Every structure is written in C-alpha cells, then in structure tokens.
PDB file of N, CA and C in Angstrom:
ATOM      1  N   MET A   1      48.389  21.308  13.247  1.00  0.00           N
ATOM      2  CA  MET A   1      47.190  21.204  12.853  1.00  0.00           C
ATOM      3  C   MET A   1      46.631  19.838  13.136  1.00  0.00           C
ATOM      4  N   ALA A   2      45.370  20.170  13.766  1.00  0.00           N
ATOM      5  CA  ALA A   2      44.726  18.344  14.100  1.00  0.00           C
ATOM      6  C   ALA A   2      44.337  17.688  12.843  1.00  0.00           C
ATOM      7  N   SER A   3      44.663  16.562  13.029  1.00  0.00           N
ATOM      8  CA  SER A   3      44.206  15.749  11.732  1.00  0.00           C
ATOM      9  C   SER A   3      42.889  15.017  11.901  1.00  0.00           C
ATOM     10  N   TRP A   4      42.358  15.117  10.857  1.00  0.00           N
ATOM     11  CA  TRP A   4      40.729  14.560  10.489  1.00  0.00           C
ATOM     12  C   TRP A   4      40.650  13.264  10.232  1.00  0.00           C
ATOM     13  N   SER A   5      39.904  12.555  10.896  1.00  0.00           N
ATOM     14  CA  SER A   5      39.482  10.874  10.300  1.00  0.00           C
ATOM     15  C   SER A   5      38.200  10.742  10.546  1.00  0.00           C
ATOM     16  N   PRO A   6      37.745  10.153   9.857  1.00  0.00           N
ATOM     17  CA  PRO A   6      35.881   9.589   9.906  1.00  0.00           C
ATOM     18  C   PRO A   6      35.730   9.444  11.481  1.00  0.00           C
ATOM     19  N   SER A   7      36.593   8.972  12.237  1.00  0.00           N
ATOM     20  CA  SER A   7      36.296   8.391  13.755  1.00  0.00           C
ATOM     21  C   SER A   7      36.223   9.698  14.436  1.00  0.00           C
ATOM     22  N   SER A   8      36.691  10.759  14.169  1.00  0.00           N
ATOM     23  CA  SER A   8      36.692  11.951  14.746  1.00  0.00           C
ATOM     24  C   SER A   8      35.362  12.597  15.011  1.00  0.00           C
ATOM     25  N   VAL A   9      34.491  12.491  13.822  1.00  0.00           N
ATOM     26  CA  VAL A   9      33.261  13.067  13.541  1.00  0.00           C
ATOM     27  C   VAL A   9      32.237  12.072  14.487  1.00  0.00           C
ATOM     28  N   ARG A  10      31.407  13.106  15.272  1.00  0.00           N
ATOM     29  CA  ARG A  10      30.448  12.081  15.842  1.00  0.00           C
ATOM     30  C   ARG A  10      29.060  12.979  15.589  1.00  0.00           C
ATOM     31  N   CYS A  11      28.351  11.977  14.904  1.00  0.00           N
ATOM     32  CA  CYS A  11      26.900  12.350  14.430  1.00  0.00           C
ATOM     33  C   CYS A  11      25.998  11.320  14.544  1.00  0.00           C
ATOM     34  N   SER A  12      24.716  11.602  15.276  1.00  0.00           N
ATOM     35  CA  SER A  12      23.902  10.810  15.578  1.00  0.00           C
ATOM     36  C   SER A  12      23.075  10.269  14.308  1.00  0.00           C
ATOM     37  N   PRO A  13      22.761   8.983  13.863  1.00  0.00           N
ATOM     38  CA  PRO A  13      21.964   8.776  12.380  1.00  0.00           C
ATOM     39  C   PRO A  13      20.193   9.450  12.479  1.00  0.00           C
ATOM     40  N   LEU A  14      20.067   9.684  11.850  1.00  0.00           N
ATOM     41  CA  LEU A  14      18.832  10.080  11.688  1.00  0.00           C
ATOM     42  C   LEU A  14      17.769   9.356  11.033  1.00  0.00           C
ATOM     43  N   PRO A  15      16.609   9.270  11.501  1.00  0.00           N
ATOM     44  CA  PRO A  15      15.631   7.983  11.018  1.00  0.00           C
ATOM     45  C   PRO A  15      15.198   8.446   9.945  1.00  0.00           C
ATOM     46  N   PRO A  16      15.179   7.510   8.999  1.00  0.00           N
ATOM     47  CA  PRO A  16      14.541   8.066   7.506  1.00  0.00           C
ATOM     48  C   PRO A  16      13.029   8.581   7.920  1.00  0.00           C
ATOM     49  N   LYS A  17      12.728   9.705   6.790  1.00  0.00           N
ATOM     50  CA  LYS A  17      11.266  10.306   6.750  1.00  0.00           C
ATOM     51  C   LYS A  17      10.598   9.591   5.955  1.00  0.00           C
ATOM     52  N   ARG A  18       9.210   9.305   6.864  1.00  0.00           N
ATOM     53  CA  ARG A  18       8.108   8.498   6.036  1.00  0.00           C
ATOM     54  C   ARG A  18       6.946   9.578   6.462  1.00  0.00           C
ATOM     55  N   LEU A  19       7.362  10.047   5.156  1.00  0.00           N
ATOM     56  CA  LEU A  19       5.805  11.151   5.088  1.00  0.00           C
ATOM     57  C   LEU A  19       4.699  10.540   4.159  1.00  0.00           C
ATOM     58  N   ARG A  20       3.516  10.780   4.746  1.00  0.00           N
ATOM     59  CA  ARG A  20       2.425  10.289   3.984  1.00  0.00           C
ATOM     60  C   ARG A  20       2.189  10.700   2.785  1.00  0.00           C
ATOM     61  N   HIS A  21       2.385  10.213   1.867  1.00  0.00           N
ATOM     62  CA  HIS A  21       2.116  10.671   0.420  1.00  0.00           C
ATOM     63  C   HIS A  21       0.544  11.143   0.251  1.00  0.00           C
ATOM     64  N   PRO A  22       0.250  12.152  -0.468  1.00  0.00           N
ATOM     65  CA  PRO A  22      -1.280  12.612  -0.724  1.00  0.00           C
ATOM     66  C   PRO A  22      -1.891  11.458  -1.394  1.00  0.00           C
ATOM     67  N   VAL A  23      -1.331  10.812  -2.282  1.00  0.00           N
ATOM     68  CA  VAL A  23      -2.256   9.878  -3.078  1.00  0.00           C
ATOM     69  C   VAL A  23      -2.878   8.883  -1.974  1.00  0.00           C
ATOM     70  N   ALA A  24      -2.115   8.547  -1.326  1.00  0.00           N
ATOM     71  CA  ALA A  24      -2.335   7.490  -0.382  1.00  0.00           C
ATOM     72  C   ALA A  24      -3.693   7.376   0.418  1.00  0.00           C
ATOM     73  N   SER A  25      -3.821   8.749   0.837  1.00  0.00           N
ATOM     74  CA  SER A  25      -5.301   9.261   1.394  1.00  0.00           C
ATOM     75  C   SER A  25      -6.530   9.047   0.191  1.00  0.00           C
ATOM     76  N   VAL A  26      -6.121   9.565  -0.833  1.00  0.00           N
ATOM     77  CA  VAL A  26      -7.224   9.610  -2.215  1.00  0.00           C
ATOM     78  C   VAL A  26      -7.367   7.806  -2.524  1.00  0.00           C
ATOM     79  N   MET A  27      -6.591   7.167  -2.343  1.00  0.00           N
ATOM     80  CA  MET A  27      -6.436   5.831  -2.634  1.00  0.00           C
ATOM     81  C   MET A  27      -7.358   4.848  -1.886  1.00  0.00           C
ATOM     82  N   GLU A  28      -7.245   5.271  -0.502  1.00  0.00           N
ATOM     83  CA  GLU A  28      -7.729   4.856   0.778  1.00  0.00           C
ATOM     84  C   GLU A  28      -9.425   4.792   0.475  1.00  0.00           C
ATOM     85  N   ARG A  29      -9.385   6.282   0.277  1.00  0.00           N
ATOM     86  CA  ARG A  29     -11.083   6.728  -0.183  1.00  0.00           C
ATOM     87  C   ARG A  29     -11.717   6.008  -0.990  1.00  0.00           C
ATOM     88  N   LYS A  30     -11.222   6.100  -2.341  1.00  0.00           N
ATOM     89  CA  LYS A  30     -11.605   5.728  -3.224  1.00  0.00           C
ATOM     90  C   LYS A  30     -11.951   3.770  -2.993  1.00  0.00           C
ATOM     91  N   ILE A  31     -10.993   3.142  -2.564  1.00  0.00           N
ATOM     92  CA  ILE A  31     -11.425   1.624  -2.317  1.00  0.00           C
ATOM     93  C   ILE A  31     -12.114   1.403  -1.370  1.00  0.00           C
ATOM     94  N   ARG A  32     -12.264   2.368  -0.009  1.00  0.00           N
ATOM     95  CA  ARG A  32     -13.435   1.885   0.850  1.00  0.00           C
ATOM     96  C   ARG A  32     -14.711   2.434   0.104  1.00  0.00           C
ATOM     97  N   GLU A  33     -14.512   3.245  -0.721  1.00  0.00           N
ATOM     98  CA  GLU A  33     -16.274   3.758  -1.228  1.00  0.00           C
ATOM     99  C   GLU A  33     -16.398   2.951  -2.434  1.00  0.00           C
ATOM    100  N   LYS A  34     -15.709   2.404  -3.354  1.00  0.00           N
ATOM    101  CA  LYS A  34     -15.838   1.418  -4.459  1.00  0.00           C
ATOM    102  C   LYS A  34     -15.960  -0.317  -4.102  1.00  0.00           C
ATOM    103  N   LEU A  35     -15.296  -0.294  -2.765  1.00  0.00           N
ATOM    104  CA  LEU A  35     -15.420  -1.795  -2.489  1.00  0.00           C
ATOM    105  C   LEU A  35     -16.187  -2.058  -1.315  1.00  0.00           C
ATOM    106  N   GLY A  36     -16.685  -1.088  -0.634  1.00  0.00           N
ATOM    107  CA  GLY A  36     -17.391  -1.124   0.790  1.00  0.00           C
ATOM    108  C   GLY A  36     -16.479  -1.657   1.910  1.00  0.00           C
ATOM    109  N   ALA A  37     -15.171  -1.200   1.876  1.00  0.00           N
ATOM    110  CA  ALA A  37     -14.460  -2.036   2.595  1.00  0.00           C
ATOM    111  C   ALA A  37     -14.437  -1.669   3.798  1.00  0.00           C
ATOM    112  N   ASP A  38     -13.930  -2.670   4.962  1.00  0.00           N
ATOM    113  CA  ASP A  38     -13.989  -2.474   6.151  1.00  0.00           C
ATOM    114  C   ASP A  38     -12.906  -1.622   7.008  1.00  0.00           C
ATOM    115  N   ASN A  39     -11.808  -2.025   6.226  1.00  0.00           N
ATOM    116  CA  ASN A  39     -10.565  -1.672   6.472  1.00  0.00           C
ATOM    117  C   ASN A  39      -9.482  -1.490   5.005  1.00  0.00           C
ATOM    118  N   VAL A  40      -8.834  -0.186   5.180  1.00  0.00           N
ATOM    119  CA  VAL A  40      -8.141   0.103   3.826  1.00  0.00           C
ATOM    120  C   VAL A  40      -7.002   0.684   4.395  1.00  0.00           C
ATOM    121  N   VAL A  41      -5.707   0.486   4.124  1.00  0.00           N
ATOM    122  CA  VAL A  41      -4.295   0.846   4.432  1.00  0.00           C
ATOM    123  C   VAL A  41      -3.481   0.987   3.164  1.00  0.00           C
ATOM    124  N   VAL A  42      -3.295   2.224   2.766  1.00  0.00           N
ATOM    125  CA  VAL A  42      -2.115   2.611   1.524  1.00  0.00           C
ATOM    126  C   VAL A  42      -1.088   3.191   2.212  1.00  0.00           C
ATOM    127  N   LYS A  43      -0.121   2.449   2.282  1.00  0.00           N
ATOM    128  CA  LYS A  43       1.480   2.965   2.814  1.00  0.00           C
ATOM    129  C   LYS A  43       2.383   3.137   1.524  1.00  0.00           C
ATOM    130  N   ASP A  44       3.480   4.293   1.724  1.00  0.00           N
ATOM    131  CA  ASP A  44       4.156   4.527   1.197  1.00  0.00           C
ATOM    132  C   ASP A  44       5.604   3.619   1.520  1.00  0.00           C
ATOM    133  N   ALA A  45       5.700   2.555   0.528  1.00  0.00           N
ATOM    134  CA  ALA A  45       6.589   1.545   1.029  1.00  0.00           C
ATOM    135  C   ALA A  45       7.868   1.955   1.449  1.00  0.00           C
ATOM    136  N   TYR A  46       8.487   2.834   0.522  1.00  0.00           N
ATOM    137  CA  TYR A  46       9.789   3.013   0.665  1.00  0.00           C
ATOM    138  C   TYR A  46       9.934   5.142   1.160  1.00  0.00           C
ATOM    139  N   GLY A  47       9.201   5.752   1.027  1.00  0.00           N
ATOM    140  CA  GLY A  47       9.271   7.087   1.693  1.00  0.00           C
ATOM    141  C   GLY A  47       9.315   7.785   0.445  1.00  0.00           C
ATOM    142  N   ASP A  48       9.333   7.433  -0.806  1.00  0.00           N
ATOM    143  CA  ASP A  48       9.427   7.971  -1.915  1.00  0.00           C
ATOM    144  C   ASP A  48       8.238   8.465  -2.773  1.00  0.00           C
ATOM    145  N   GLY A  49       7.134   7.882  -2.351  1.00  0.00           N
ATOM    146  CA  GLY A  49       5.902   8.394  -3.216  1.00  0.00           C
ATOM    147  C   GLY A  49       5.622   7.418  -4.073  1.00  0.00           C
ATOM    148  N   GLU A  50       6.504   6.578  -4.621  1.00  0.00           N
ATOM    149  CA  GLU A  50       6.407   5.824  -5.876  1.00  0.00           C
ATOM    150  C   GLU A  50       5.717   4.580  -5.493  1.00  0.00           C
ATOM    151  N   TYR A  51       6.290   3.545  -4.558  1.00  0.00           N
ATOM    152  CA  TYR A  51       5.872   2.399  -4.486  1.00  0.00           C
ATOM    153  C   TYR A  51       5.057   2.352  -3.070  1.00  0.00           C
ATOM    154  N   LEU A  52       4.222   1.728  -3.614  1.00  0.00           N
ATOM    155  CA  LEU A  52       2.929   1.594  -2.364  1.00  0.00           C
ATOM    156  C   LEU A  52       2.403   0.277  -1.972  1.00  0.00           C
ATOM    157  N   SER A  53       2.142  -0.066  -0.659  1.00  0.00           N
ATOM    158  CA  SER A  53       1.566  -1.210  -0.174  1.00  0.00           C
ATOM    159  C   SER A  53       0.025  -0.975   0.079  1.00  0.00           C
ATOM    160  N   ILE A  54      -0.723  -2.106  -0.198  1.00  0.00           N
ATOM    161  CA  ILE A  54      -2.278  -1.920   0.029  1.00  0.00           C
ATOM    162  C   ILE A  54      -2.847  -2.961   0.763  1.00  0.00           C
ATOM    163  N   SER A  55      -3.444  -2.587   1.740  1.00  0.00           N
ATOM    164  CA  SER A  55      -4.214  -3.725   2.726  1.00  0.00           C
ATOM    165  C   SER A  55      -5.273  -3.784   2.786  1.00  0.00           C
ATOM    166  N   VAL A  56      -6.477  -4.383   2.328  1.00  0.00           N
ATOM    167  CA  VAL A  56      -8.133  -4.115   2.213  1.00  0.00           C
ATOM    168  C   VAL A  56      -8.570  -5.424   2.752  1.00  0.00           C
ATOM    169  N   VAL A  57      -9.798  -5.078   3.583  1.00  0.00           N
ATOM    170  CA  VAL A  57     -10.454  -6.219   4.307  1.00  0.00           C
ATOM    171  C   VAL A  57     -11.923  -5.539   3.885  1.00  0.00           C
ATOM    172  N   ALA A  58     -12.559  -6.512   3.162  1.00  0.00           N
ATOM    173  CA  ALA A  58     -13.700  -6.187   2.449  1.00  0.00           C
ATOM    174  C   ALA A  58     -14.721  -7.553   2.263  1.00  0.00           C
ATOM    175  N   SER A  59     -15.952  -7.316   2.765  1.00  0.00           N
ATOM    176  CA  SER A  59     -17.059  -8.596   2.543  1.00  0.00           C
ATOM    177  C   SER A  59     -17.156  -9.093   1.127  1.00  0.00           C
ATOM    178  N   VAL A  60     -16.876  -8.085   0.306  1.00  0.00           N
ATOM    179  CA  VAL A  60     -16.881  -8.095  -1.514  1.00  0.00           C
ATOM    180  C   VAL A  60     -15.891  -9.115  -2.142  1.00  0.00           C
ATOM    181  N   PHE A  61     -14.849  -9.562  -1.314  1.00  0.00           N
ATOM    182  CA  PHE A  61     -14.047 -10.667  -1.656  1.00  0.00           C
ATOM    183  C   PHE A  61     -14.556 -11.854  -1.342  1.00  0.00           C
ATOM    184  N   GLN A  62     -15.623 -12.104  -0.691  1.00  0.00           N
ATOM    185  CA  GLN A  62     -16.106 -13.426  -0.191  1.00  0.00           C
ATOM    186  C   GLN A  62     -16.468 -14.267  -1.322  1.00  0.00           C
ATOM    187  N   GLY A  63     -15.805 -15.391  -1.640  1.00  0.00           N
ATOM    188  CA  GLY A  63     -15.730 -16.254  -3.002  1.00  0.00           C
ATOM    189  C   GLY A  63     -15.299 -16.149  -4.240  1.00  0.00           C
ATOM    190  N   LYS A  64     -14.218 -14.818  -4.232  1.00  0.00           N
ATOM    191  CA  LYS A  64     -13.394 -14.466  -5.260  1.00  0.00           C
ATOM    192  C   LYS A  64     -11.839 -14.671  -5.216  1.00  0.00           C
ATOM    193  N   SER A  65     -11.437 -15.260  -6.048  1.00  0.00           N
ATOM    194  CA  SER A  65     -10.015 -15.634  -6.187  1.00  0.00           C
ATOM    195  C   SER A  65      -9.169 -14.365  -5.963  1.00  0.00           C
ATOM    196  N   LYS A  66      -7.739 -14.845  -5.693  1.00  0.00           N
ATOM    197  CA  LYS A  66      -6.939 -13.671  -5.435  1.00  0.00           C
ATOM    198  C   LYS A  66      -6.980 -12.589  -6.435  1.00  0.00           C
ATOM    199  N   ILE A  67      -6.855 -13.397  -8.047  1.00  0.00           N
ATOM    200  CA  ILE A  67      -6.761 -12.708  -9.246  1.00  0.00           C
ATOM    201  C   ILE A  67      -7.937 -11.661  -9.285  1.00  0.00           C
ATOM    202  N   ASP A  68      -9.494 -11.948  -8.934  1.00  0.00           N
ATOM    203  CA  ASP A  68     -10.297 -11.289  -9.064  1.00  0.00           C
ATOM    204  C   ASP A  68     -10.386 -10.043  -8.083  1.00  0.00           C
ATOM    205  N   ARG A  69      -9.782 -10.388  -6.692  1.00  0.00           N
ATOM    206  CA  ARG A  69      -9.757  -9.565  -6.039  1.00  0.00           C
ATOM    207  C   ARG A  69      -8.712  -8.341  -6.225  1.00  0.00           C
ATOM    208  N   GLN A  70      -7.844  -8.600  -7.020  1.00  0.00           N
ATOM    209  CA  GLN A  70      -6.696  -7.694  -7.174  1.00  0.00           C
ATOM    210  C   GLN A  70      -7.131  -6.954  -8.533  1.00  0.00           C
ATOM    211  N   LYS A  71      -7.927  -7.467  -9.090  1.00  0.00           N
ATOM    212  CA  LYS A  71      -8.421  -6.694 -10.050  1.00  0.00           C
ATOM    213  C   LYS A  71      -9.524  -5.708  -9.712  1.00  0.00           C
ATOM    214  N   MET A  72     -10.305  -5.793  -8.778  1.00  0.00           N
ATOM    215  CA  MET A  72     -11.045  -5.234  -8.128  1.00  0.00           C
ATOM    216  C   MET A  72     -10.400  -4.026  -7.406  1.00  0.00           C
ATOM    217  N   VAL A  73      -9.347  -4.261  -6.554  1.00  0.00           N
ATOM    218  CA  VAL A  73      -8.466  -3.067  -6.052  1.00  0.00           C
ATOM    219  C   VAL A  73      -8.115  -2.298  -7.170  1.00  0.00           C
ATOM    220  N   TYR A  74      -7.448  -2.860  -8.124  1.00  0.00           N
ATOM    221  CA  TYR A  74      -6.825  -2.113  -9.072  1.00  0.00           C
ATOM    222  C   TYR A  74      -8.106  -0.990  -9.853  1.00  0.00           C
ATOM    223  N   LYS A  75      -8.949  -1.911 -10.190  1.00  0.00           N
ATOM    224  CA  LYS A  75     -10.081  -0.628 -10.544  1.00  0.00           C
ATOM    225  C   LYS A  75     -10.406   0.486  -9.891  1.00  0.00           C
ATOM    226  N   ALA A  76     -10.284   0.082  -8.812  1.00  0.00           N
ATOM    227  CA  ALA A  76     -10.944   1.195  -7.681  1.00  0.00           C
ATOM    228  C   ALA A  76      -9.795   2.438  -8.058  1.00  0.00           C
ATOM    229  N   VAL A  77      -8.717   2.097  -7.993  1.00  0.00           N
ATOM    230  CA  VAL A  77      -7.557   3.018  -7.995  1.00  0.00           C
ATOM    231  C   VAL A  77      -6.813   3.373  -9.330  1.00  0.00           C
ATOM    232  N   TRP A  78      -7.415   3.072 -10.343  1.00  0.00           N
ATOM    233  CA  TRP A  78      -6.919   2.760 -11.655  1.00  0.00           C
ATOM    234  C   TRP A  78      -6.536   4.323 -12.160  1.00  0.00           C
ATOM    235  N   ASP A  79      -7.337   5.142 -12.033  1.00  0.00           N
ATOM    236  CA  ASP A  79      -6.892   6.947 -12.096  1.00  0.00           C
ATOM    237  C   ASP A  79      -5.583   7.029 -11.589  1.00  0.00           C
ATOM    238  N   GLU A  80      -5.157   6.708 -10.495  1.00  0.00           N
ATOM    239  CA  GLU A  80      -3.860   6.652  -9.601  1.00  0.00           C
ATOM    240  C   GLU A  80      -2.479   5.976 -10.443  1.00  0.00           C
ATOM    241  N   VAL A  81      -2.679   4.790 -10.725  1.00  0.00           N
ATOM    242  CA  VAL A  81      -1.765   4.203 -11.496  1.00  0.00           C
ATOM    243  C   VAL A  81      -1.389   3.851 -12.832  1.00  0.00           C
ATOM    244  N   LYS A  82      -2.587   4.420 -13.417  1.00  0.00           N
ATOM    245  CA  LYS A  82      -2.791   4.030 -14.941  1.00  0.00           C
ATOM    246  C   LYS A  82      -1.383   4.506 -16.003  1.00  0.00           C
ATOM    247  N   TYR A  83      -0.941   5.645 -15.437  1.00  0.00           N
ATOM    248  CA  TYR A  83       0.443   6.046 -15.824  1.00  0.00           C
ATOM    249  C   TYR A  83       1.512   5.924 -15.315  1.00  0.00           C
ATOM    250  N   GLN A  84       1.641   4.740 -14.411  1.00  0.00           N
ATOM    251  CA  GLN A  84       2.768   4.300 -13.422  1.00  0.00           C
ATOM    252  C   GLN A  84       3.410   5.430 -12.765  1.00  0.00           C
ATOM    253  N   GLU A  85       2.669   6.322 -12.435  1.00  0.00           N
ATOM    254  CA  GLU A  85       3.144   7.477 -11.756  1.00  0.00           C
ATOM    255  C   GLU A  85       3.407   6.680  -9.982  1.00  0.00           C
ATOM    256  N   HIS A  86       2.680   5.809  -9.653  1.00  0.00           N
ATOM    257  CA  HIS A  86       2.427   5.027  -8.317  1.00  0.00           C
ATOM    258  C   HIS A  86       2.726   3.423  -8.701  1.00  0.00           C
ATOM    259  N   VAL A  87       3.514   3.223  -8.062  1.00  0.00           N
ATOM    260  CA  VAL A  87       3.606   1.261  -8.550  1.00  0.00           C
ATOM    261  C   VAL A  87       2.870   0.488  -7.142  1.00  0.00           C
ATOM    262  N   ILE A  88       1.885  -0.111  -7.489  1.00  0.00           N
ATOM    263  CA  ILE A  88       1.615  -1.001  -6.387  1.00  0.00           C
ATOM    264  C   ILE A  88       2.732  -1.988  -5.772  1.00  0.00           C
ATOM    265  N   GLU A  89       3.162  -2.162  -5.240  1.00  0.00           N
ATOM    266  CA  GLU A  89       4.447  -3.469  -4.730  1.00  0.00           C
ATOM    267  C   GLU A  89       3.541  -4.358  -4.487  1.00  0.00           C
ATOM    268  N   GLN A  90       2.780  -4.194  -3.264  1.00  0.00           N
ATOM    269  CA  GLN A  90       1.724  -5.384  -2.604  1.00  0.00           C
ATOM    270  C   GLN A  90       0.382  -5.264  -2.112  1.00  0.00           C
ATOM    271  N   ILE A  91      -0.273  -5.969  -2.402  1.00  0.00           N
ATOM    272  CA  ILE A  91      -1.617  -5.895  -1.970  1.00  0.00           C
ATOM    273  C   ILE A  91      -2.061  -7.103  -1.166  1.00  0.00           C
ATOM    274  N   ARG A  92      -2.584  -6.969   0.094  1.00  0.00           N
ATOM    275  CA  ARG A  92      -3.361  -8.093   0.729  1.00  0.00           C
ATOM    276  C   ARG A  92      -4.672  -7.593   0.930  1.00  0.00           C
ATOM    277  N   MET A  93      -5.513  -8.733   0.431  1.00  0.00           N
ATOM    278  CA  MET A  93      -6.794  -8.740   0.299  1.00  0.00           C
ATOM    279  C   MET A  93      -7.522  -9.936   1.118  1.00  0.00           C
ATOM    280  N   GLU A  94      -8.164  -9.234   1.986  1.00  0.00           N
ATOM    281  CA  GLU A  94      -8.900 -10.184   2.822  1.00  0.00           C
ATOM    282  C   GLU A  94     -10.442 -10.049   3.260  1.00  0.00           C
ATOM    283  N   THR A  95     -10.978 -11.157   3.114  1.00  0.00           N
ATOM    284  CA  THR A  95     -12.601 -10.882   3.982  1.00  0.00           C
ATOM    285  C   THR A  95     -12.736 -10.572   5.363  1.00  0.00           C
ATOM    286  N   PRO A  96     -13.339 -10.074   6.020  1.00  0.00           N
ATOM    287  CA  PRO A  96     -13.182 -10.112   7.297  1.00  0.00           C
ATOM    288  C   PRO A  96     -13.253 -11.264   8.192  1.00  0.00           C
ATOM    289  N   GLU A  97     -13.497 -12.376   7.603  1.00  0.00           N
ATOM    290  CA  GLU A  97     -13.294 -13.618   8.403  1.00  0.00           C
ATOM    291  C   GLU A  97     -12.085 -14.273   8.392  1.00  0.00           C
ATOM    292  N   GLU A  98     -11.340 -13.843   6.879  1.00  0.00           N
ATOM    293  CA  GLU A  98      -9.819 -14.214   6.852  1.00  0.00           C
ATOM    294  C   GLU A  98      -9.153 -13.164   7.747  1.00  0.00           C
ATOM    295  N   ALA A  99      -9.193 -12.030   7.674  1.00  0.00           N
ATOM    296  CA  ALA A  99      -8.514 -11.013   8.512  1.00  0.00           C
ATOM    297  C   ALA A  99      -8.389 -11.194   9.975  1.00  0.00           C
ATOM    298  N   SER A 100      -9.824 -11.988  10.583  1.00  0.00           N
ATOM    299  CA  SER A 100      -9.777 -12.336  12.065  1.00  0.00           C
ATOM    300  C   SER A 100      -9.160 -13.584  12.518  1.00  0.00           C
ATOM    301  N   GLY A 101      -9.027 -14.517  11.256  1.00  0.00           N
ATOM    302  CA  GLY A 101      -8.634 -15.500  11.508  1.00  0.00           C
ATOM    303  C   GLY A 101      -9.068 -16.592  11.459  1.00  0.00           C
ATOM    304  N   LEU A 102     -10.414 -16.651  10.834  1.00  0.00           N
ATOM    305  CA  LEU A 102     -11.427 -17.718  10.996  1.00  0.00           C
ATOM    306  C   LEU A 102     -11.421 -18.763   9.825  1.00  0.00           C
ATOM    307  N   GLU A 103     -10.846 -17.913   8.839  1.00  0.00           N
ATOM    308  CA  GLU A 103     -10.776 -18.630   7.270  1.00  0.00           C
ATOM    309  C   GLU A 103      -9.034 -18.513   7.037  1.00  0.00           C
ATOM    310  N   GLN A 104      -9.079 -19.697   6.425  1.00  0.00           N
ATOM    311  CA  GLN A 104      -7.424 -19.644   5.326  1.00  0.00           C
ATOM    312  C   GLN A 104      -7.844 -18.595   4.487  1.00  0.00           C
ATOM    313  N   THR A 105      -6.383 -17.544   4.496  1.00  0.00           N
ATOM    314  CA  THR A 105      -6.517 -16.353   3.654  1.00  0.00           C
ATOM    315  C   THR A 105      -5.993 -16.628   2.219  1.00  0.00           C
ATOM    316  N   HIS A 106      -6.130 -15.791   1.091  1.00  0.00           N
ATOM    317  CA  HIS A 106      -6.098 -16.591  -0.213  1.00  0.00           C
ATOM    318  C   HIS A 106      -4.784 -15.931  -0.662  1.00  0.00           C
ATOM    319  N   LEU A 107      -3.916 -15.684   0.169  1.00  0.00           N
ATOM    320  CA  LEU A 107      -2.547 -14.985   0.270  1.00  0.00           C
ATOM    321  C   LEU A 107      -1.673 -16.009   0.053  1.00  0.00           C
TER     322      LEU A 107
END
C-alpha cells in the first residue's frame, strides 16, 4: 500500500472568485444620478458582497470638506447601507481636477 503525504498531492491553486455583487451596480447608478458624478466605481472589496469600496469623481465635491463629501455619498446610497447589509470600507471622493492631478486631493 502506498503511503500518502501532502507533498504527493499536486493541485494548482485556484484564483479567488470576484463576482460583481448586484448592489454595486445599483449603488453606482444612484451615486451617478444623485451627484451628477463623472466617474463612479463600486467594488466588492473581498468577494463576499458585504464590504464595498467606492470611488467617485464629481464636480459637486468642489469646495466641500472630506466629511461633507462623505455625507453626500452616504446619502446617495443610504437605502443600501442603512441596515448594515453592506459596509462601505473605503470611499475615495475627488473633483475632476483632483482626479487629473491638477489639484491636491482631500483624502
């Protein structure tokens, strides 16, 4: 009888699945509509649909503090986060000028 050892088993590792969570599309649409955003990306941070990262480029952020910008984004997606079904782990909020590197960012 052959002996078994972990080194005798050869498996290639599978990459983690990163499926786009349906709420990401809903949140992107709401942020784009409510803030008139030029660019919005909502990503599933860990592939579990629970933790999300948001990046928004919008002219409406001009002259606003980081806290005010954050409030604007949260207000746009409040229905998706109010019951803690989805946690926003990170938000990047820039004006078009900041995103192009013409101005220092508020992050």
